[in-house]
């Protein structure tokens, strides 16, 4: 089943019908979250709100938690895209990612209360790991370095620091925190690259 979803996911990245159905499901869940608690929302309600059938829901997501994670990840990717993040030039990419995570956590406060309660790391960290793995593909790694482990370590470090920042009363501006995170995480990359 996971393999099927992954292969369909690759096809879904370009098929407008699949993209439209996923967008409709995400928007339906977001609307429902303004009226109900997440635990009280059923897959049938999401499908009805999206004007799709339940079978279509299950073609795209295994359950409502998977939809919630996909929605959170999509919102985070959109924020990063608005920042114009690319790995053609790594200068500033680490800071941009850190700032993106800080901004995302801060923006989530304007969302339905359920989104502020969800464990966002399950949605954001895989996206950040993917960004770092993409960046690592463009650089030579030191012998014995593990690009996936490097990406995981950096992603968790950034998310953890950003979450601590967000939970701190009277916190410093996000730009200042992003610079601090960059200074702390950059040595992780320096040791792994040639």
PDB file of C-alpha atoms in Angstrom:
ATOM      1  CA  UNK A   1       0.000   0.000   0.000  1.00  0.00           C
ATOM      2  CA  UNK A   2       2.795   2.440   0.875  1.00  0.00           C
ATOM      3  CA  UNK A   3       4.553   1.634  -2.392  1.00  0.00           C
ATOM      4  CA  UNK A   4       1.313   2.289  -4.285  1.00  0.00           C
ATOM      5  CA  UNK A   5       0.836   5.652  -2.579  1.00  0.00           C
ATOM      6  CA  UNK A   6       4.461   6.602  -3.273  1.00  0.00           C
ATOM      7  CA  UNK A   7       4.249   5.721  -6.963  1.00  0.00           C
ATOM      8  CA  UNK A   8       0.918   7.528  -7.237  1.00  0.00           C
ATOM      9  CA  UNK A   9       2.479  10.451  -5.376  1.00  0.00           C
ATOM     10  CA  UNK A  10       5.139  10.761  -8.058  1.00  0.00           C
ATOM     11  CA  UNK A  11       2.474  10.742 -10.766  1.00  0.00           C
ATOM     12  CA  UNK A  12       0.301  13.071  -8.686  1.00  0.00           C
ATOM     13  CA  UNK A  13       2.963  15.725  -8.684  1.00  0.00           C
ATOM     14  CA  UNK A  14       1.979  16.625 -12.239  1.00  0.00           C
ATOM     15  CA  UNK A  15      -1.520  15.214 -12.894  1.00  0.00           C
ATOM     16  CA  UNK A  16      -3.903  18.165 -12.523  1.00  0.00           C
ATOM     17  CA  UNK A  17      -6.830  15.938 -11.475  1.00  0.00           C
ATOM     18  CA  UNK A  18      -4.833  14.447  -8.621  1.00  0.00           C
ATOM     19  CA  UNK A  19      -3.518  17.844  -7.567  1.00  0.00           C
ATOM     20  CA  UNK A  20      -7.047  19.276  -7.654  1.00  0.00           C
ATOM     21  CA  UNK A  21      -8.496  16.423  -5.582  1.00  0.00           C
ATOM     22  CA  UNK A  22      -5.748  16.739  -2.967  1.00  0.00           C
ATOM     23  CA  UNK A  23      -6.200  20.494  -2.815  1.00  0.00           C
ATOM     24  CA  UNK A  24      -9.960  20.080  -2.409  1.00  0.00           C
ATOM     25  CA  UNK A  25      -9.454  17.617   0.457  1.00  0.00           C
ATOM     26  CA  UNK A  26      -6.956  19.909   2.212  1.00  0.00           C
ATOM     27  CA  UNK A  27      -9.241  22.920   1.857  1.00  0.00           C
ATOM     28  CA  UNK A  28     -12.200  20.877   3.111  1.00  0.00           C
ATOM     29  CA  UNK A  29     -10.278  19.801   6.195  1.00  0.00           C
ATOM     30  CA  UNK A  30      -9.194  23.379   6.869  1.00  0.00           C
ATOM     31  CA  UNK A  31     -12.813  24.593   6.649  1.00  0.00           C
ATOM     32  CA  UNK A  32     -13.997  21.813   8.945  1.00  0.00           C
ATOM     33  CA  UNK A  33     -11.279  22.657  11.465  1.00  0.00           C
ATOM     34  CA  UNK A  34     -12.807  26.117  11.857  1.00  0.00           C
ATOM     35  CA  UNK A  35     -16.070  24.486  13.006  1.00  0.00           C
ATOM     36  CA  UNK A  36     -15.059  21.278  14.768  1.00  0.00           C
ATOM     37  CA  UNK A  37     -12.263  19.617  16.694  1.00  0.00           C
ATOM     38  CA  UNK A  38     -10.024  17.381  14.563  1.00  0.00           C
ATOM     39  CA  UNK A  39     -10.914  14.274  16.576  1.00  0.00           C
ATOM     40  CA  UNK A  40     -14.615  14.880  15.859  1.00  0.00           C
ATOM     41  CA  UNK A  41     -14.167  15.088  12.074  1.00  0.00           C
ATOM     42  CA  UNK A  42     -14.716  11.925  10.056  1.00  0.00           C
ATOM     43  CA  UNK A  43     -13.268  10.969   6.696  1.00  0.00           C
ATOM     44  CA  UNK A  44     -16.820  10.985   5.309  1.00  0.00           C
ATOM     45  CA  UNK A  45     -17.300  14.588   6.457  1.00  0.00           C
ATOM     46  CA  UNK A  46     -14.046  15.611   4.791  1.00  0.00           C
ATOM     47  CA  UNK A  47     -15.065  13.888   1.556  1.00  0.00           C
ATOM     48  CA  UNK A  48     -18.535  15.469   1.667  1.00  0.00           C
ATOM     49  CA  UNK A  49     -17.110  18.938   2.359  1.00  0.00           C
ATOM     50  CA  UNK A  50     -14.724  18.483  -0.593  1.00  0.00           C
ATOM     51  CA  UNK A  51     -17.612  17.231  -2.789  1.00  0.00           C
ATOM     52  CA  UNK A  52     -15.678  14.030  -3.427  1.00  0.00           C
ATOM     53  CA  UNK A  53     -16.520  10.498  -2.480  1.00  0.00           C
ATOM     54  CA  UNK A  54     -14.928   8.550   0.343  1.00  0.00           C
ATOM     55  CA  UNK A  55     -13.134   6.219  -2.096  1.00  0.00           C
ATOM     56  CA  UNK A  56     -11.409   9.232  -3.662  1.00  0.00           C
ATOM     57  CA  UNK A  57     -10.209  10.272  -0.217  1.00  0.00           C
ATOM     58  CA  UNK A  58      -8.614   6.847   0.301  1.00  0.00           C
ATOM     59  CA  UNK A  59      -6.944   6.986  -3.116  1.00  0.00           C
ATOM     60  CA  UNK A  60      -4.902   9.885  -1.799  1.00  0.00           C
ATOM     61  CA  UNK A  61      -4.594   9.420   1.979  1.00  0.00           C
ATOM     62  CA  UNK A  62      -4.659   6.413   4.292  1.00  0.00           C
ATOM     63  CA  UNK A  63      -6.543   8.343   7.006  1.00  0.00           C
ATOM     64  CA  UNK A  64      -7.364  11.858   8.184  1.00  0.00           C
ATOM     65  CA  UNK A  65      -4.049  12.102  10.055  1.00  0.00           C
ATOM     66  CA  UNK A  66      -2.167  11.572   6.795  1.00  0.00           C
ATOM     67  CA  UNK A  67      -4.255  14.348   5.226  1.00  0.00           C
ATOM     68  CA  UNK A  68      -3.481  16.652   8.145  1.00  0.00           C
ATOM     69  CA  UNK A  69       0.253  15.972   7.795  1.00  0.00           C
ATOM     70  CA  UNK A  70       0.092  16.499   4.029  1.00  0.00           C
ATOM     71  CA  UNK A  71      -1.779  19.769   4.523  1.00  0.00           C
ATOM     72  CA  UNK A  72       0.760  21.005   7.068  1.00  0.00           C
ATOM     73  CA  UNK A  73       3.670  19.991   4.840  1.00  0.00           C
ATOM     74  CA  UNK A  74       2.101  21.702   1.820  1.00  0.00           C
ATOM     75  CA  UNK A  75       1.622  24.931   3.773  1.00  0.00           C
ATOM     76  CA  UNK A  76       5.256  24.787   4.913  1.00  0.00           C
ATOM     77  CA  UNK A  77       6.504  24.125   1.360  1.00  0.00           C
ATOM     78  CA  UNK A  78       4.454  27.084   0.111  1.00  0.00           C
ATOM     79  CA  UNK A  79       6.046  29.339   2.722  1.00  0.00           C
ATOM     80  CA  UNK A  80       9.540  28.170   1.731  1.00  0.00           C
ATOM     81  CA  UNK A  81       8.694  28.677  -1.966  1.00  0.00           C
ATOM     82  CA  UNK A  82       7.538  32.238  -1.225  1.00  0.00           C
ATOM     83  CA  UNK A  83      11.004  32.803   0.282  1.00  0.00           C
ATOM     84  CA  UNK A  84      12.529  31.736  -3.057  1.00  0.00           C
ATOM     85  CA  UNK A  85      14.717  29.077  -1.450  1.00  0.00           C
ATOM     86  CA  UNK A  86      16.931  27.162  -3.847  1.00  0.00           C
ATOM     87  CA  UNK A  87      20.132  25.216  -3.549  1.00  0.00           C
ATOM     88  CA  UNK A  88      21.851  26.678  -6.580  1.00  0.00           C
ATOM     89  CA  UNK A  89      23.715  28.860  -4.097  1.00  0.00           C
ATOM     90  CA  UNK A  90      24.014  27.534  -0.538  1.00  0.00           C
ATOM     91  CA  UNK A  91      24.910  30.887   0.974  1.00  0.00           C
ATOM     92  CA  UNK A  92      21.923  31.810   3.058  1.00  0.00           C
ATOM     93  CA  UNK A  93      19.973  28.602   2.393  1.00  0.00           C
ATOM     94  CA  UNK A  94      20.427  27.340   5.944  1.00  0.00           C
ATOM     95  CA  UNK A  95      19.301  30.670   7.382  1.00  0.00           C
ATOM     96  CA  UNK A  96      16.339  30.789   4.967  1.00  0.00           C
ATOM     97  CA  UNK A  97      15.221  27.327   6.059  1.00  0.00           C
ATOM     98  CA  UNK A  98      15.565  28.264   9.745  1.00  0.00           C
ATOM     99  CA  UNK A  99      13.646  31.482   9.141  1.00  0.00           C
ATOM    100  CA  UNK A 100      11.005  29.513   7.242  1.00  0.00           C
ATOM    101  CA  UNK A 101      10.494  27.160  10.186  1.00  0.00           C
ATOM    102  CA  UNK A 102      10.287  30.097  12.624  1.00  0.00           C
ATOM    103  CA  UNK A 103       7.841  31.934  10.362  1.00  0.00           C
ATOM    104  CA  UNK A 104       5.733  28.820   9.893  1.00  0.00           C
ATOM    105  CA  UNK A 105       5.441  28.256  13.633  1.00  0.00           C
ATOM    106  CA  UNK A 106       4.525  31.916  14.140  1.00  0.00           C
ATOM    107  CA  UNK A 107       1.964  31.879  11.279  1.00  0.00           C
ATOM    108  CA  UNK A 108       0.287  28.771  12.632  1.00  0.00           C
ATOM    109  CA  UNK A 109      -1.151  30.839  15.478  1.00  0.00           C
ATOM    110  CA  UNK A 110      -3.553  32.390  12.982  1.00  0.00           C
ATOM    111  CA  UNK A 111      -4.848  28.967  11.962  1.00  0.00           C
ATOM    112  CA  UNK A 112      -7.594  26.924  13.572  1.00  0.00           C
ATOM    113  CA  UNK A 113      -6.665  26.049  17.128  1.00  0.00           C
ATOM    114  CA  UNK A 114      -6.246  22.371  16.262  1.00  0.00           C
ATOM    115  CA  UNK A 115      -3.290  23.132  13.992  1.00  0.00           C
ATOM    116  CA  UNK A 116      -1.468  24.803  16.859  1.00  0.00           C
ATOM    117  CA  UNK A 117      -1.919  21.629  18.919  1.00  0.00           C
ATOM    118  CA  UNK A 118      -0.761  19.116  16.305  1.00  0.00           C
ATOM    119  CA  UNK A 119       2.755  17.692  16.395  1.00  0.00           C
ATOM    120  CA  UNK A 120       4.074  19.697  13.445  1.00  0.00           C
ATOM    121  CA  UNK A 121       7.443  17.976  13.450  1.00  0.00           C
ATOM    122  CA  UNK A 122       5.905  14.990  11.620  1.00  0.00           C
ATOM    123  CA  UNK A 123       5.068  17.278   8.709  1.00  0.00           C
ATOM    124  CA  UNK A 124       7.844  19.858   8.692  1.00  0.00           C
ATOM    125  CA  UNK A 125      10.920  17.770   9.467  1.00  0.00           C
ATOM    126  CA  UNK A 126      10.538  15.439   6.446  1.00  0.00           C
ATOM    127  CA  UNK A 127      10.270  18.488   4.170  1.00  0.00           C
ATOM    128  CA  UNK A 128      13.398  20.059   5.690  1.00  0.00           C
ATOM    129  CA  UNK A 129      15.242  16.723   5.478  1.00  0.00           C
ATOM    130  CA  UNK A 130      14.342  16.561   1.793  1.00  0.00           C
ATOM    131  CA  UNK A 131      15.695  20.060   1.231  1.00  0.00           C
ATOM    132  CA  UNK A 132      18.983  19.154   2.881  1.00  0.00           C
ATOM    133  CA  UNK A 133      19.251  15.885   0.946  1.00  0.00           C
ATOM    134  CA  UNK A 134      18.647  17.816  -2.259  1.00  0.00           C
ATOM    135  CA  UNK A 135      21.385  20.248  -1.265  1.00  0.00           C
ATOM    136  CA  UNK A 136      23.763  17.425  -0.287  1.00  0.00           C
ATOM    137  CA  UNK A 137      23.346  15.927  -3.757  1.00  0.00           C
ATOM    138  CA  UNK A 138      25.044  19.055  -5.116  1.00  0.00           C
ATOM    139  CA  UNK A 139      28.081  18.777  -2.840  1.00  0.00           C
ATOM    140  CA  UNK A 140      30.843  16.261  -2.293  1.00  0.00           C
ATOM    141  CA  UNK A 141      30.586  14.554   1.072  1.00  0.00           C
ATOM    142  CA  UNK A 142      33.531  13.597   3.271  1.00  0.00           C
ATOM    143  CA  UNK A 143      34.284   9.860   3.287  1.00  0.00           C
ATOM    144  CA  UNK A 144      32.081   8.063   5.786  1.00  0.00           C
ATOM    145  CA  UNK A 145      29.513  10.872   5.882  1.00  0.00           C
ATOM    146  CA  UNK A 146      25.870   9.850   5.693  1.00  0.00           C
ATOM    147  CA  UNK A 147      23.787  12.459   3.825  1.00  0.00           C
ATOM    148  CA  UNK A 148      20.500  11.162   5.227  1.00  0.00           C
ATOM    149  CA  UNK A 149      21.751  11.217   8.800  1.00  0.00           C
ATOM    150  CA  UNK A 150      23.159  14.701   8.225  1.00  0.00           C
ATOM    151  CA  UNK A 151      19.808  15.896   6.863  1.00  0.00           C
ATOM    152  CA  UNK A 152      17.910  14.350   9.777  1.00  0.00           C
ATOM    153  CA  UNK A 153      20.260  15.825  12.378  1.00  0.00           C
ATOM    154  CA  UNK A 154      20.085  19.305  10.888  1.00  0.00           C
ATOM    155  CA  UNK A 155      16.302  19.204  10.403  1.00  0.00           C
ATOM    156  CA  UNK A 156      15.643  18.178  14.005  1.00  0.00           C
ATOM    157  CA  UNK A 157      18.130  20.753  15.293  1.00  0.00           C
ATOM    158  CA  UNK A 158      16.454  23.537  13.337  1.00  0.00           C
ATOM    159  CA  UNK A 159      12.932  22.492  14.274  1.00  0.00           C
ATOM    160  CA  UNK A 160      13.823  22.047  17.938  1.00  0.00           C
ATOM    161  CA  UNK A 161      15.501  25.431  18.175  1.00  0.00           C
ATOM    162  CA  UNK A 162      12.663  27.141  16.301  1.00  0.00           C
ATOM    163  CA  UNK A 163      10.056  25.515  18.535  1.00  0.00           C
ATOM    164  CA  UNK A 164      11.960  26.616  21.652  1.00  0.00           C
ATOM    165  CA  UNK A 165      12.120  30.144  20.186  1.00  0.00           C
ATOM    166  CA  UNK A 166       8.385  30.121  19.458  1.00  0.00           C
ATOM    167  CA  UNK A 167       7.528  28.962  22.980  1.00  0.00           C
ATOM    168  CA  UNK A 168       9.676  31.670  24.603  1.00  0.00           C
ATOM    169  CA  UNK A 169       7.811  34.715  25.894  1.00  0.00           C
ATOM    170  CA  UNK A 170       9.243  38.029  24.664  1.00  0.00           C
ATOM    171  CA  UNK A 171      11.235  36.197  22.010  1.00  0.00           C
ATOM    172  CA  UNK A 172      13.785  37.846  19.736  1.00  0.00           C
ATOM    173  CA  UNK A 173      12.769  38.588  16.131  1.00  0.00           C
ATOM    174  CA  UNK A 174      12.638  35.540  13.824  1.00  0.00           C
ATOM    175  CA  UNK A 175      15.503  36.902  11.695  1.00  0.00           C
ATOM    176  CA  UNK A 176      17.773  37.070  14.738  1.00  0.00           C
ATOM    177  CA  UNK A 177      16.824  33.540  15.778  1.00  0.00           C
ATOM    178  CA  UNK A 178      17.424  32.251  12.245  1.00  0.00           C
ATOM    179  CA  UNK A 179      20.944  33.697  12.354  1.00  0.00           C
ATOM    180  CA  UNK A 180      21.544  32.002  15.716  1.00  0.00           C
ATOM    181  CA  UNK A 181      20.258  28.675  14.391  1.00  0.00           C
ATOM    182  CA  UNK A 182      22.458  29.023  11.300  1.00  0.00           C
ATOM    183  CA  UNK A 183      25.536  29.600  13.464  1.00  0.00           C
ATOM    184  CA  UNK A 184      24.748  26.524  15.560  1.00  0.00           C
ATOM    185  CA  UNK A 185      23.866  24.146  12.713  1.00  0.00           C
ATOM    186  CA  UNK A 186      26.447  25.211  10.105  1.00  0.00           C
ATOM    187  CA  UNK A 187      29.308  23.277  11.798  1.00  0.00           C
ATOM    188  CA  UNK A 188      27.324  20.058  11.324  1.00  0.00           C
ATOM    189  CA  UNK A 189      27.583  20.573   7.561  1.00  0.00           C
ATOM    190  CA  UNK A 190      31.196  21.738   7.639  1.00  0.00           C
ATOM    191  CA  UNK A 191      32.329  18.446   9.185  1.00  0.00           C
ATOM    192  CA  UNK A 192      30.518  16.366   6.569  1.00  0.00           C
ATOM    193  CA  UNK A 193      31.580  18.178   3.434  1.00  0.00           C
ATOM    194  CA  UNK A 194      34.870  18.102   1.591  1.00  0.00           C
TER     195      UNK A 194
END
